[in-house]
Each structure stands twice: as structure tokens, then as C-alpha cells.
mmCIF file with all atom_site columns, C-alpha atoms in Angstrom:
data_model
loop_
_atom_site.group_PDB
_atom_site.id
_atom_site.type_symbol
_atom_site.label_atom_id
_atom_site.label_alt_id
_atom_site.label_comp_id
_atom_site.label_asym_id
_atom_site.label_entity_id
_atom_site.label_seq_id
_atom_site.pdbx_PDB_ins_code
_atom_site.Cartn_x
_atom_site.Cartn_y
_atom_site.Cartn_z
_atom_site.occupancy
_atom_site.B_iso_or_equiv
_atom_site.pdbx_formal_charge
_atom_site.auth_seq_id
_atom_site.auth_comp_id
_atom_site.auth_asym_id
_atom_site.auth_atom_id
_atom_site.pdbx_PDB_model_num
ATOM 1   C CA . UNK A 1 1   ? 20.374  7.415   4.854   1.00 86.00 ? 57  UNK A CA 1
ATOM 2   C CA . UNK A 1 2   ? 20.521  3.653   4.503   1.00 97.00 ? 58  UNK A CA 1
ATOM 3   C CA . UNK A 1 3   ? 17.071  2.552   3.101   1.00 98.00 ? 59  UNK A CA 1
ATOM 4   C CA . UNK A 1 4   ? 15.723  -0.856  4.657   1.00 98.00 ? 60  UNK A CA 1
ATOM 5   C CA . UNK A 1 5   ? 13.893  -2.731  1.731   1.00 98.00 ? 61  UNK A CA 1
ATOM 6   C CA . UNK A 1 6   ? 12.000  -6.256  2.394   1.00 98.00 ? 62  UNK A CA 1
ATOM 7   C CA . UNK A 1 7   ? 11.278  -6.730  -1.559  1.00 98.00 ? 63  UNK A CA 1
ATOM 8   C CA . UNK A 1 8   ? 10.673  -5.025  -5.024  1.00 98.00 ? 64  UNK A CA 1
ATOM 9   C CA . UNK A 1 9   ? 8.845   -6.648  -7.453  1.00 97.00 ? 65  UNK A CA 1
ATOM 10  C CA . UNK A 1 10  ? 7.002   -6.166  -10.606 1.00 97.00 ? 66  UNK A CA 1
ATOM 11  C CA . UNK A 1 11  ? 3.185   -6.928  -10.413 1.00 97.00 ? 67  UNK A CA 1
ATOM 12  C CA . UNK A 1 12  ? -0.205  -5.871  -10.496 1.00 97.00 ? 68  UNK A CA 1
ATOM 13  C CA . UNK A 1 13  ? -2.030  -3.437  -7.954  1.00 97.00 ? 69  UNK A CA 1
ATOM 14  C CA . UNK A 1 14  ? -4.620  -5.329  -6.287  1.00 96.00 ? 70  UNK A CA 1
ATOM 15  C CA . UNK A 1 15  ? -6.704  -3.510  -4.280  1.00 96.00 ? 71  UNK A CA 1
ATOM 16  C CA . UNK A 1 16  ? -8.634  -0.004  -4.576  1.00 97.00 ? 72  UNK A CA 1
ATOM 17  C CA . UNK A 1 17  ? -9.024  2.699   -6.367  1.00 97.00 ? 73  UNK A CA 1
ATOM 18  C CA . UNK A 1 18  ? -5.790  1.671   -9.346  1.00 97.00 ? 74  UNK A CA 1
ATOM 19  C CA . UNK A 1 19  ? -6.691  -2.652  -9.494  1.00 97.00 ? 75  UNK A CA 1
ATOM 20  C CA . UNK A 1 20  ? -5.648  -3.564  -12.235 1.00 96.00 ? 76  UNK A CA 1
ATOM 21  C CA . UNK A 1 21  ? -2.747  -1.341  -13.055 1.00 96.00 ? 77  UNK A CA 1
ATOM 22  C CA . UNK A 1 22  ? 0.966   -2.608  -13.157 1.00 96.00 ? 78  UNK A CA 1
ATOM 23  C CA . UNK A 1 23  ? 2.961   -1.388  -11.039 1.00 97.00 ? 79  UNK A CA 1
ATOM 24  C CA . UNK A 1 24  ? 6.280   -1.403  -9.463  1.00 98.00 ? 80  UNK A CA 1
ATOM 25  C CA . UNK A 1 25  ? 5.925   -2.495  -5.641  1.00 98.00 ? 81  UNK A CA 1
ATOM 26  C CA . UNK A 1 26  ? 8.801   -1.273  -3.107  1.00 98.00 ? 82  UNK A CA 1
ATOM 27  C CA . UNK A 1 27  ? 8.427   -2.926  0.151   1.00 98.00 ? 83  UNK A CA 1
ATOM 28  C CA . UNK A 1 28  ? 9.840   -0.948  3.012   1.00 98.00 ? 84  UNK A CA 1
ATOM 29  C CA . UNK A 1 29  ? 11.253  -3.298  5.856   1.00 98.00 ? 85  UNK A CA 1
ATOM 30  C CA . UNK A 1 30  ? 9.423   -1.986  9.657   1.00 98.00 ? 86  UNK A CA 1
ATOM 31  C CA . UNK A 1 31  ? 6.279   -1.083  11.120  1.00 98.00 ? 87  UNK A CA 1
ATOM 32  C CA . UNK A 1 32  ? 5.155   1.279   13.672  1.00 98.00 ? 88  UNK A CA 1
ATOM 33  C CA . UNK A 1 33  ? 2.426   -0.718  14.754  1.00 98.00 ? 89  UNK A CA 1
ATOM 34  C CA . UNK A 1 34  ? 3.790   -3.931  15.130  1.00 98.00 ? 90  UNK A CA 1
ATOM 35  C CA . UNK A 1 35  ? 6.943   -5.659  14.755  1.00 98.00 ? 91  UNK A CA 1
ATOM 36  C CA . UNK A 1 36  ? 6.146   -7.870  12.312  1.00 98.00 ? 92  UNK A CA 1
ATOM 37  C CA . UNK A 1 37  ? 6.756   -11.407 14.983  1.00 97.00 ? 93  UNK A CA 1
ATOM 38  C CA . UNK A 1 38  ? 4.021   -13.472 15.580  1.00 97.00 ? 94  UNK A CA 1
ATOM 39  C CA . UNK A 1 39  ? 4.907   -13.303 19.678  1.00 97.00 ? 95  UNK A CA 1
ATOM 40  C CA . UNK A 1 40  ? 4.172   -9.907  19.200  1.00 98.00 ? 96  UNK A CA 1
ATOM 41  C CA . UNK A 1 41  ? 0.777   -9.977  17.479  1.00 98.00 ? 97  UNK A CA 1
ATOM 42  C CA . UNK A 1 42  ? -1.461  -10.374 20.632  1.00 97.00 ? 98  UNK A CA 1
ATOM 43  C CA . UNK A 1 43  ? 0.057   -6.998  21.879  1.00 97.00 ? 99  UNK A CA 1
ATOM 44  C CA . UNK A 1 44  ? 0.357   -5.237  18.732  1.00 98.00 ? 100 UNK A CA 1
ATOM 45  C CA . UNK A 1 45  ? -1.582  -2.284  17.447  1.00 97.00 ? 101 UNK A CA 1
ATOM 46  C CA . UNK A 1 46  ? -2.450  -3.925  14.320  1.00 97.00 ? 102 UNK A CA 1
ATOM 47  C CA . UNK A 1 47  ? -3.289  -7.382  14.870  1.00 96.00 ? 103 UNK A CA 1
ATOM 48  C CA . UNK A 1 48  ? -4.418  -8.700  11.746  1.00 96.00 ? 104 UNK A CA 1
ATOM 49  C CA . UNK A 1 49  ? -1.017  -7.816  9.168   1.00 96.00 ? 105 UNK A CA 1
ATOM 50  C CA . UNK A 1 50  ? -1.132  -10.334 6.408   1.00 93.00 ? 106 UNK A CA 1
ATOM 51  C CA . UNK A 1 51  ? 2.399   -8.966  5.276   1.00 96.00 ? 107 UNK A CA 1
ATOM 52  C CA . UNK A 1 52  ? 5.925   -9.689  5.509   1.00 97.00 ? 108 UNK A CA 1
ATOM 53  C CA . UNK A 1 53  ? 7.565   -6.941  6.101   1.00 98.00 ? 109 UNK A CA 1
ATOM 54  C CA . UNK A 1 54  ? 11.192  -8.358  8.249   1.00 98.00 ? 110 UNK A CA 1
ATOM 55  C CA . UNK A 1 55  ? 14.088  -7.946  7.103   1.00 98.00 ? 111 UNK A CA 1
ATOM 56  C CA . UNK A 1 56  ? 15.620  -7.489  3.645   1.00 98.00 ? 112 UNK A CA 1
ATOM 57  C CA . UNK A 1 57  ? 15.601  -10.864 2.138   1.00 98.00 ? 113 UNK A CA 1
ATOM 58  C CA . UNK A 1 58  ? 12.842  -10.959 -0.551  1.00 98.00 ? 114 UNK A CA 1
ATOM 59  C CA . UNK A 1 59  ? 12.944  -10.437 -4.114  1.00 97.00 ? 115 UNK A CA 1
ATOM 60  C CA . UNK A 1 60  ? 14.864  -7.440  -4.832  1.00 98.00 ? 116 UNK A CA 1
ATOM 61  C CA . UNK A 1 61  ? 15.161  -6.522  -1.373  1.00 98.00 ? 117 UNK A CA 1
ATOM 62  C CA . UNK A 1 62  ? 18.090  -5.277  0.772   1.00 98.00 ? 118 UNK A CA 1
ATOM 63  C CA . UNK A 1 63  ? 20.129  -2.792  2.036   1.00 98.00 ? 119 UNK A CA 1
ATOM 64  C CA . UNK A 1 64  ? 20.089  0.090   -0.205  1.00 98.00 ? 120 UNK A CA 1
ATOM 65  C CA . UNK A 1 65  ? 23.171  3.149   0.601   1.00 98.00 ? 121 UNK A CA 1
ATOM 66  C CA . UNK A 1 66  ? 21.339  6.150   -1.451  1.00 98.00 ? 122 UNK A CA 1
ATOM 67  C CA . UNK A 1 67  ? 18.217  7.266   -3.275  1.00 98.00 ? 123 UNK A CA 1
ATOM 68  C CA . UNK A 1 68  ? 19.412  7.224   -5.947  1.00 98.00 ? 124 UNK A CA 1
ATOM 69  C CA . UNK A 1 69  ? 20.676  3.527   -6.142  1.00 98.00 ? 125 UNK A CA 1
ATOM 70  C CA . UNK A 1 70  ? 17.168  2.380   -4.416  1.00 98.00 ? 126 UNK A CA 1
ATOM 71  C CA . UNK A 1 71  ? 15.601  4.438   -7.253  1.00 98.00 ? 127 UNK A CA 1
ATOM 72  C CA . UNK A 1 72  ? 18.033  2.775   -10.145 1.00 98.00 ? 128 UNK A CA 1
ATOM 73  C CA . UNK A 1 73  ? 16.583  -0.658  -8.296  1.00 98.00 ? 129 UNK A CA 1
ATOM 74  C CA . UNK A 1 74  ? 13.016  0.741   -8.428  1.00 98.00 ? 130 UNK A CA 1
ATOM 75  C CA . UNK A 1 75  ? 13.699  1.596   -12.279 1.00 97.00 ? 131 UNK A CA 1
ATOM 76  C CA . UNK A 1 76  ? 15.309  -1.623  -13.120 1.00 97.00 ? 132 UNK A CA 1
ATOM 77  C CA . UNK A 1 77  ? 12.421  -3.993  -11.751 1.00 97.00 ? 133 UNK A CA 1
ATOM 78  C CA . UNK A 1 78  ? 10.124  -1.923  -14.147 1.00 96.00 ? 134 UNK A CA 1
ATOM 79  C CA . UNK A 1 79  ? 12.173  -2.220  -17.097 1.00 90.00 ? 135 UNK A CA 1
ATOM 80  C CA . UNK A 1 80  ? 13.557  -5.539  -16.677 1.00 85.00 ? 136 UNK A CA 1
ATOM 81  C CA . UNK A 1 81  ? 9.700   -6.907  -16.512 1.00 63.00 ? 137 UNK A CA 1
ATOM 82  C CA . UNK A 1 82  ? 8.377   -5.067  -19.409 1.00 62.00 ? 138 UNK A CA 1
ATOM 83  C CA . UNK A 1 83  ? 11.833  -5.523  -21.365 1.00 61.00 ? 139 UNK A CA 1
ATOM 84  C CA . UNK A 1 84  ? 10.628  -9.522  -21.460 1.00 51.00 ? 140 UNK A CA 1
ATOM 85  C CA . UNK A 1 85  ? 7.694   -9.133  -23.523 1.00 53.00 ? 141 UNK A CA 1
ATOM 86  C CA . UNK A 1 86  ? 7.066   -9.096  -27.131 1.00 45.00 ? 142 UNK A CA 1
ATOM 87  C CA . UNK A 1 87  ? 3.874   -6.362  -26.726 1.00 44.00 ? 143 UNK A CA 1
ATOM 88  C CA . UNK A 1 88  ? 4.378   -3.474  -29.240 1.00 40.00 ? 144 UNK A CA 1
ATOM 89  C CA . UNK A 1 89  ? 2.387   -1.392  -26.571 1.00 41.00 ? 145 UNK A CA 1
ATOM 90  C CA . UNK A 1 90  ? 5.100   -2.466  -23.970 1.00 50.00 ? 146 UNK A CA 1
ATOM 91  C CA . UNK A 1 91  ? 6.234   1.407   -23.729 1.00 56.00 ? 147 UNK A CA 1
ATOM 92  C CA . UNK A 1 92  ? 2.595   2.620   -23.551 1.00 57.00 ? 148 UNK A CA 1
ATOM 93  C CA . UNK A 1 93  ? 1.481   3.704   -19.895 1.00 77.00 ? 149 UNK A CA 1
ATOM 94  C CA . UNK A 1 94  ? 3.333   6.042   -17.148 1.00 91.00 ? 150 UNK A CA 1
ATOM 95  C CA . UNK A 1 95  ? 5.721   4.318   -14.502 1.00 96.00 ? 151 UNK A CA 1
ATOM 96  C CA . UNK A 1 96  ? 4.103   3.234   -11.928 1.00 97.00 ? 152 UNK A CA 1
ATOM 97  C CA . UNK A 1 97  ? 5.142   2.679   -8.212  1.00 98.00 ? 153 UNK A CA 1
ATOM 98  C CA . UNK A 1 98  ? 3.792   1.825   -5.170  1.00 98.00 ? 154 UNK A CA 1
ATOM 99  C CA . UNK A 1 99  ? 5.800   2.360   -1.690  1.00 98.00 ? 155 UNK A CA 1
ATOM 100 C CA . UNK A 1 100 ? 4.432   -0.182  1.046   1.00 98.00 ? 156 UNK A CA 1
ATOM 101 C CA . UNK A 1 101 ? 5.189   -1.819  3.764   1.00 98.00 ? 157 UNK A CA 1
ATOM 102 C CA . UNK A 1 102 ? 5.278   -2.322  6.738   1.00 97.00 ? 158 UNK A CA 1
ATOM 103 C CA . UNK A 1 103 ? 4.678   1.505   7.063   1.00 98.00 ? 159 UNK A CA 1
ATOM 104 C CA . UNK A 1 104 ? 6.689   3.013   4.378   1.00 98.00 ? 160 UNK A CA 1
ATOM 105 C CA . UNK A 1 105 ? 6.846   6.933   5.575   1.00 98.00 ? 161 UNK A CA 1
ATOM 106 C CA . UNK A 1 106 ? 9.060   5.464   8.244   1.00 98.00 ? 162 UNK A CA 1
ATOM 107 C CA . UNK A 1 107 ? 11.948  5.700   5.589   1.00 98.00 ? 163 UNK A CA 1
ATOM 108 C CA . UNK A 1 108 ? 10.170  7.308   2.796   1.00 98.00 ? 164 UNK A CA 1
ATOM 109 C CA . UNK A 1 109 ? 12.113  11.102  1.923   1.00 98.00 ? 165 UNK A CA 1
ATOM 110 C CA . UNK A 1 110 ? 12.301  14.005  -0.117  1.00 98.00 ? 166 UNK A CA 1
ATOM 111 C CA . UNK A 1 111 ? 15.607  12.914  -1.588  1.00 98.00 ? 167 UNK A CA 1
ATOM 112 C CA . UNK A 1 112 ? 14.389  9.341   -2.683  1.00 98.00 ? 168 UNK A CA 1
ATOM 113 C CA . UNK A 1 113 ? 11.119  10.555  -3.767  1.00 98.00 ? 169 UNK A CA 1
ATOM 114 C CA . UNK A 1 114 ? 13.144  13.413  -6.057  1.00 98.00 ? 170 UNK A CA 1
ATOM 115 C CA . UNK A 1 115 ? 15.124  10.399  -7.725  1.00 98.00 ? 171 UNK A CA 1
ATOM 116 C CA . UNK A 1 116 ? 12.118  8.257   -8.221  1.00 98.00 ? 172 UNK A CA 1
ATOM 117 C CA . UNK A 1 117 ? 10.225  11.022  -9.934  1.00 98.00 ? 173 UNK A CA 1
ATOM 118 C CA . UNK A 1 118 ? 13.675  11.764  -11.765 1.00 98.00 ? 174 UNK A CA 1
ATOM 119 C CA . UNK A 1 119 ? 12.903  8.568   -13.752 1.00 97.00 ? 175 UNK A CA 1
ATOM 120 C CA . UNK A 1 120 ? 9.102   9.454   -14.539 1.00 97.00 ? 176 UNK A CA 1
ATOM 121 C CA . UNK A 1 121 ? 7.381   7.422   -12.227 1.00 97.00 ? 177 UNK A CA 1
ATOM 122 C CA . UNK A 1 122 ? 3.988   8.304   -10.483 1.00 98.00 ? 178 UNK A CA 1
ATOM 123 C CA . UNK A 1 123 ? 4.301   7.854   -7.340  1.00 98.00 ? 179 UNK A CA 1
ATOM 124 C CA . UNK A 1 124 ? 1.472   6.315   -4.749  1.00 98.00 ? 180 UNK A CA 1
ATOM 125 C CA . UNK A 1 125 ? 2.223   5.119   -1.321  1.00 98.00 ? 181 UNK A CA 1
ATOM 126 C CA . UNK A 1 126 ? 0.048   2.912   0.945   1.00 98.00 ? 182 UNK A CA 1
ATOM 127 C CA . UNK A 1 127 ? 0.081   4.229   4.714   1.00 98.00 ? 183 UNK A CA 1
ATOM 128 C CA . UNK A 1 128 ? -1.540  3.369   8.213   1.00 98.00 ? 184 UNK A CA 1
ATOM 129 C CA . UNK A 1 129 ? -1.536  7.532   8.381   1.00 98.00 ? 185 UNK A CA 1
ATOM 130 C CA . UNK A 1 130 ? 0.169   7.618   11.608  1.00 98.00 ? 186 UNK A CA 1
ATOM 131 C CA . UNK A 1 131 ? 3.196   9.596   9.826   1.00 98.00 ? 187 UNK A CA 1
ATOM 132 C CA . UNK A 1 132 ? 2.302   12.855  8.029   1.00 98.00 ? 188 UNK A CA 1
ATOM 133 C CA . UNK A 1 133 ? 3.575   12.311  4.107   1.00 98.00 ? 189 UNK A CA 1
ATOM 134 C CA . UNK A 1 134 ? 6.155   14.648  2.450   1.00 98.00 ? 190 UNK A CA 1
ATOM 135 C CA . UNK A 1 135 ? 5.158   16.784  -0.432  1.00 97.00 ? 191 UNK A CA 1
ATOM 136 C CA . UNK A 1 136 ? 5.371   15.269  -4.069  1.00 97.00 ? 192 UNK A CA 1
ATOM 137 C CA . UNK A 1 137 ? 3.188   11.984  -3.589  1.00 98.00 ? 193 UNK A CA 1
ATOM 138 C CA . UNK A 1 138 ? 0.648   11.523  -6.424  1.00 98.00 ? 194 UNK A CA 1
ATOM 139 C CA . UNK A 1 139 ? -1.505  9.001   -4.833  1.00 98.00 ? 195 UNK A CA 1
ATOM 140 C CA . UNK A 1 140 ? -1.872  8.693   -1.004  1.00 98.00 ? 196 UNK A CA 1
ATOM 141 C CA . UNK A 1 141 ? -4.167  5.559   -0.132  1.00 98.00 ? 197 UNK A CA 1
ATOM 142 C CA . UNK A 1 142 ? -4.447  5.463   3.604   1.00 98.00 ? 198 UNK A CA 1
ATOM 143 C CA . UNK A 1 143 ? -5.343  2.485   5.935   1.00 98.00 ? 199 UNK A CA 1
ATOM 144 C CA . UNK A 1 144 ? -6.108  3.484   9.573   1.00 98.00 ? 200 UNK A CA 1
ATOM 145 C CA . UNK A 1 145 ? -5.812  1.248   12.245  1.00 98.00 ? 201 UNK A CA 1
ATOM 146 C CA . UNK A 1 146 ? -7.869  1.216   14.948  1.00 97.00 ? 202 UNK A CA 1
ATOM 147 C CA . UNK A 1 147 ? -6.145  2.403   18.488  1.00 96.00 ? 203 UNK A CA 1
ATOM 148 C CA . UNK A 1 148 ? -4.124  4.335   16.743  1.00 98.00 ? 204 UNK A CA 1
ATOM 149 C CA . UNK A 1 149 ? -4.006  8.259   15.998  1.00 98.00 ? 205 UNK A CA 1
ATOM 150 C CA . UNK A 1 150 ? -4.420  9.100   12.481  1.00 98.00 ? 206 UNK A CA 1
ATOM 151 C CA . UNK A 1 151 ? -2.073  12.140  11.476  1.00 98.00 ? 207 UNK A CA 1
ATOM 152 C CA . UNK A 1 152 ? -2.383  11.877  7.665   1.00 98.00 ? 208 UNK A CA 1
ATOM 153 C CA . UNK A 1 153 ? -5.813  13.386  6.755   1.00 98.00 ? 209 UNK A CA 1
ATOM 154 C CA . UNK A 1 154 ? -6.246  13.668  3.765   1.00 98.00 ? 210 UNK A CA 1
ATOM 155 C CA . UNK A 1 155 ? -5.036  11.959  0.108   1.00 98.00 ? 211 UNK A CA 1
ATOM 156 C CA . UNK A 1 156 ? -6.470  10.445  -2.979  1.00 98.00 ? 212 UNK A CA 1
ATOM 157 C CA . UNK A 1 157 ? -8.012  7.102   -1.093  1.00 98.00 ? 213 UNK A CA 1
ATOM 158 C CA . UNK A 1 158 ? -8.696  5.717   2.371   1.00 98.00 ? 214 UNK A CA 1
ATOM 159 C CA . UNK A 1 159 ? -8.919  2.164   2.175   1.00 98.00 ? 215 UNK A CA 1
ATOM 160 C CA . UNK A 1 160 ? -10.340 0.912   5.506   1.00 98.00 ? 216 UNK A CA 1
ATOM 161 C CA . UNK A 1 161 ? -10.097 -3.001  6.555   1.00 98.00 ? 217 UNK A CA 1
ATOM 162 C CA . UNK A 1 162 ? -13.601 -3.929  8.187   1.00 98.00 ? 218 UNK A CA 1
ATOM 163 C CA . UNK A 1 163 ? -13.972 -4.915  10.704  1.00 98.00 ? 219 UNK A CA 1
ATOM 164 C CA . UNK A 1 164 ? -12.389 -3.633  13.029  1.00 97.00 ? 220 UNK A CA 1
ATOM 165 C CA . UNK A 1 165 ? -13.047 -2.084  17.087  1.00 91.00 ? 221 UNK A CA 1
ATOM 166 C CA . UNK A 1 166 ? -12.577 1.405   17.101  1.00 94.00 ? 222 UNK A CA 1
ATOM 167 C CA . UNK A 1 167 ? -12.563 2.207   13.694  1.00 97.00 ? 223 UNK A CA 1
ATOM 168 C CA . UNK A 1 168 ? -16.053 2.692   12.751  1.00 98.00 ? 224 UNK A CA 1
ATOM 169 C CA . UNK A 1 169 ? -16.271 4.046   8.611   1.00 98.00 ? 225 UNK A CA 1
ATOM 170 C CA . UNK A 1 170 ? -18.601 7.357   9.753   1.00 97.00 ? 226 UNK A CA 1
ATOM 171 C CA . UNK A 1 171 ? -15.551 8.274   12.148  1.00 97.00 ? 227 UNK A CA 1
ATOM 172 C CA . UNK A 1 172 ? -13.359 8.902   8.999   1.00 98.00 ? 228 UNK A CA 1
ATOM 173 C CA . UNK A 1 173 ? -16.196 9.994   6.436   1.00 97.00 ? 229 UNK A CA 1
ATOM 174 C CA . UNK A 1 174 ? -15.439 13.621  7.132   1.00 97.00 ? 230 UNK A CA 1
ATOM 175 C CA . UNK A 1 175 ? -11.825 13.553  5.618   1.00 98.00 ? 231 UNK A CA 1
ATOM 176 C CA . UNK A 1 176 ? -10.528 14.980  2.853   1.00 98.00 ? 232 UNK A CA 1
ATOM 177 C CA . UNK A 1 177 ? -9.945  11.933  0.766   1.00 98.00 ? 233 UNK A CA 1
ATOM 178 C CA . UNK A 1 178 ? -11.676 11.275  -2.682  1.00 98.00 ? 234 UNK A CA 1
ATOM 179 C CA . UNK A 1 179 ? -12.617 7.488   -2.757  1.00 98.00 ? 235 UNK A CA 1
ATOM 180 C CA . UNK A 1 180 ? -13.385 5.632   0.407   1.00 98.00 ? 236 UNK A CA 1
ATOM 181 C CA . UNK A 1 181 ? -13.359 1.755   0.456   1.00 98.00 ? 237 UNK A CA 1
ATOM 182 C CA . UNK A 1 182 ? -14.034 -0.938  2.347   1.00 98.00 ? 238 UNK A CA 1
ATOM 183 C CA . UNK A 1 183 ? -11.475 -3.670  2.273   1.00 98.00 ? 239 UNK A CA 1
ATOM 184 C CA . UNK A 1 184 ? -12.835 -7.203  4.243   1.00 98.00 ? 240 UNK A CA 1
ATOM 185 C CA . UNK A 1 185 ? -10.740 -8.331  6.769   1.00 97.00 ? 241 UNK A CA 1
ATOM 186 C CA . UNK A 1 186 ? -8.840  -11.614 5.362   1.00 95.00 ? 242 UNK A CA 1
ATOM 187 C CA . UNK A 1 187 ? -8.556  -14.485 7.957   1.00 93.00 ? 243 UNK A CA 1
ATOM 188 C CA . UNK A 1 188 ? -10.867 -17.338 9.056   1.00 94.00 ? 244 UNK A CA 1
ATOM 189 C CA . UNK A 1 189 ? -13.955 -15.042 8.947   1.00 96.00 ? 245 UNK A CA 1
ATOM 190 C CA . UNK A 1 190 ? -13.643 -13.300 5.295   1.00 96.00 ? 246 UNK A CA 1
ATOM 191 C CA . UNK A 1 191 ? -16.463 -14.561 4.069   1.00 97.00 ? 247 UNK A CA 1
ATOM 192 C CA . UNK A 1 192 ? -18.491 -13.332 6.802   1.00 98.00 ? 248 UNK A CA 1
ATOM 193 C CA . UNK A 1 193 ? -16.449 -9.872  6.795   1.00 98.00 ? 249 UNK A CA 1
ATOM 194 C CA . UNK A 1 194 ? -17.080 -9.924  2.862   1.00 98.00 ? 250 UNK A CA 1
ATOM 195 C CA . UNK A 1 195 ? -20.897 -10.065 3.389   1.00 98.00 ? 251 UNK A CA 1
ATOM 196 C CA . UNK A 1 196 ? -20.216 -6.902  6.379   1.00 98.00 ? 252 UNK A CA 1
ATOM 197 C CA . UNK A 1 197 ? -18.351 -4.651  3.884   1.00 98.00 ? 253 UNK A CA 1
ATOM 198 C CA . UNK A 1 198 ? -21.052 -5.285  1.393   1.00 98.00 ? 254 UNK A CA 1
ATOM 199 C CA . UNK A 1 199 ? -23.943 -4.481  3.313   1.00 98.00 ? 255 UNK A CA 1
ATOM 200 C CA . UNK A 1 200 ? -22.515 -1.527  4.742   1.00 98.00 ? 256 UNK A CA 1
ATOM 201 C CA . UNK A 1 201 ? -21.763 -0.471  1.000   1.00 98.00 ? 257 UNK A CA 1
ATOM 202 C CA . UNK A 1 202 ? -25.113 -0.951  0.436   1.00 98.00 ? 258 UNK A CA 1
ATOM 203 C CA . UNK A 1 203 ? -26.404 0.994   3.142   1.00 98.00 ? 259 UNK A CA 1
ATOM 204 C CA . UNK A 1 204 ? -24.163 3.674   2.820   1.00 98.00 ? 260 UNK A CA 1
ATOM 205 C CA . UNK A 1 205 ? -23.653 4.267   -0.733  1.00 98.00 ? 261 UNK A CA 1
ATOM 206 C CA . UNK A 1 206 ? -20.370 6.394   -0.236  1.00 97.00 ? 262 UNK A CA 1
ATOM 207 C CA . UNK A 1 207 ? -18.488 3.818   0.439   1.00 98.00 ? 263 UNK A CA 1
ATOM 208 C CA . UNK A 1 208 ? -17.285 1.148   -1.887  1.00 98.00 ? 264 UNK A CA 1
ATOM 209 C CA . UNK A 1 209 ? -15.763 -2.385  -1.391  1.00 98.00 ? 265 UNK A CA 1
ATOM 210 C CA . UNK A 1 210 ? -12.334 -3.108  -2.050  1.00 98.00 ? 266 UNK A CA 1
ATOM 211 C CA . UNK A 1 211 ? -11.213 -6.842  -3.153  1.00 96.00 ? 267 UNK A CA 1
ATOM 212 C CA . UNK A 1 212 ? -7.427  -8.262  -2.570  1.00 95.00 ? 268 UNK A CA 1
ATOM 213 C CA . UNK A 1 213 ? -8.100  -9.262  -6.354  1.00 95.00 ? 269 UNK A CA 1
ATOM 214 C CA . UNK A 1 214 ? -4.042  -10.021 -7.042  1.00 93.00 ? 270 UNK A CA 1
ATOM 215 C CA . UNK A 1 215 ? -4.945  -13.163 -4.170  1.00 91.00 ? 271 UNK A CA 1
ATOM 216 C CA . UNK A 1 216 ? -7.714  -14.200 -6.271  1.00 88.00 ? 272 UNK A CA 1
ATOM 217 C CA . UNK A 1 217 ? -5.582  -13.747 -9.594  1.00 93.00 ? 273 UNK A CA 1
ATOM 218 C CA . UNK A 1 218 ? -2.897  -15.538 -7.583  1.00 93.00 ? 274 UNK A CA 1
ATOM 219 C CA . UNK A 1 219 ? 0.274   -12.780 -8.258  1.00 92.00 ? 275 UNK A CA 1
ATOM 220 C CA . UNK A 1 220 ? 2.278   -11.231 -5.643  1.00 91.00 ? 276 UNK A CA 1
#
């Protein structure tokens, strides 16, 4: 399988239940739920993608032949990073990666996962849950989109932008997923959508807000 990759990149994860943590990020090139053109937004499923995701021309991105040489690319954004600080802790903390996208399980496979894992990193993926995810995942954060069917169920975090029609929070409160966020919608209205998620946090008390910090930090 030849692996389409948009970018991979060495940063911090910004939003949820890990902000804060570094963390390899592996782009996948595609989406299920919308092309990724601006002609096509009006029609798309998911309207409101603040991502590239086209093509393979970012940092580290690319067509990648194998697993194991997208995992060796995976590996080498880590350690290249970390390699150019003086920290004595540098070695301290597990490998960390996140697969994104676009919608990642479009490409995302038991043979690339194996070779990740190979190299010791934990492994989280962020997913509109439209594609059930393969066995050996650590951390599954899932982002439904509304109009669409949600096939992945359950994980370690569903991380819902708000708002949105037909995707009401209570429809997904009975799911088998241990943290459950808002995330405001980012656009012309955030502020407003900022002062949504929080009241409905407020209100109901399970749910808890989720900030695109690494835009406030200003990092990738």
C-alpha cells in the first residue's frame, strides 16, 4: 500500500484530553467528508474543516511505498526534534504520535500501526468515526460530524465541535468513551460559540470544553 501523507511534524497536542503533550503529528492526505476544495465546501458533509489536508506537499509529507519507511519518517521527525536540544530530560517521556487528517482510518492499517508501535510509540488517532478503527490504537479521540453516521463508538475521547445542526452533545452522551469535550467552532462566530460550549459545560457538568490552545500558543 502506498500511504498518502500531507505533512509530519514535530509539535505540541493542542486540543483535549493530552494538551500539552509533544507529540509527533502524521497528517494523512483525504477526507471522506469533503474533498478538501473550497468549491466543494457548500456541498460537503463537513463544512467548517480548518485543515489542509491536499496533497502531499507539507513538511515531511509525501508519498510513502511501505509502513515501515512511513514509520522510519514518523521516528525520524521525533528524534530529529528532540536530538536539537540541550535538555538532560530530552529522553524522558514515551513516543508520542498522533494520526490525523483529513480522516486518517482511510489509510491507517495493521501493518503500519505494527511498525509504528515497533519503535515504542503510543499511538492516538483523531477520527470523524465514520470508519471503524483497527485493533492496537491507544488513544481514539473521535469528532462526529453532523449528517453523517457514526460507526466508531467507542474510544478514550469524543471531542465534539459546537455548534453544529444535527449533532446535539445528549445524542452521543450514551457512548462508550471516557472524556467528552466540547471544542467551539473556530470561524467568524468563535467567540460567540466559545460562550455556547461554556454554558453548556456549565449546565451539563459531564462535558468539558476543549481549547485549540497550539493557535493561541501560535505552533503548528
Amino acid at each position: 500500500m502506498t500511504y498518502s501523507v500531507k505533512e509530519i511534524f514535530y509539535t505540541l497536542q493542542g486540543e483535549g484530553a493530552q494538551a500539552g503533550r509533544a507529540a509527533v503529528f502524521c497528517r494523512f492526505a483525504g477526507c471522506n467528508l469533503w474533498s478538501g476544495r473550497e468549491a466543494d465546501r457548500a456541498k460537503a458533509v463537513c463544512q467548517f474543516c480548518d485543515t489542509d489536508f491536499v496533497g502531499t506537499d507539507g513538511e515531511g509529507g509525501g508519498k510513502f511505498e511501505t509502513a515501515q519507511a512511513l514509520a522510519r519518517a514518523i521516528d525520524g521527525a521525533w528524534m530529529a526534534d528532540r536530538a536539537r536540544t540541550d535538555s538532560p530530560d530530552r529522553k524522558s517521556g514515551r513516543k508520542f504520535v498522533v494520526i490525523t487528517g483529513g480522516e486518517p482510518l482511510l489509510q491507517l492499517d495493521p501493518d503500519l500501526l505494527r511498525e509504528i508501535k515497533a519503535r515504542g510509540f503510543e499511538i492516538a488517532i483523531e477520527t470523524n468515526g465514520t470508519i471503524a478503527a483497527p485493533a492496537g490504537i491507544d488513544w481514539i479521540c473521535v469528532s462526529p460530524k453532523g449528517g453523517s453516521q457514526l460507526v466508531q463508538t467507542s474510544g478514550q475521547e469524543l471531542k465534539l465541535v459546537y455548534p453544529q445542526p444535527q449533532a446535539n452533545p445528549c445524542a452521543f452522551e450514551h457512548l462508550a468513551f471516557q472524556h467528552f469535550f466540547l471544542q467551539p467552532m473556530d470561524g467568524p462566530d468563535r467567540d460567540r460559540n466559545t460562550q455556547l460550549a461554556a454554558s453548556y459545560c456549565l449546565e451539563n457538568p459531564r462535558w468539558r470544553v476543549s481549547l485549540q490552545s497550539h493557535k493561541l500558543m501560535g505552533i503548528p
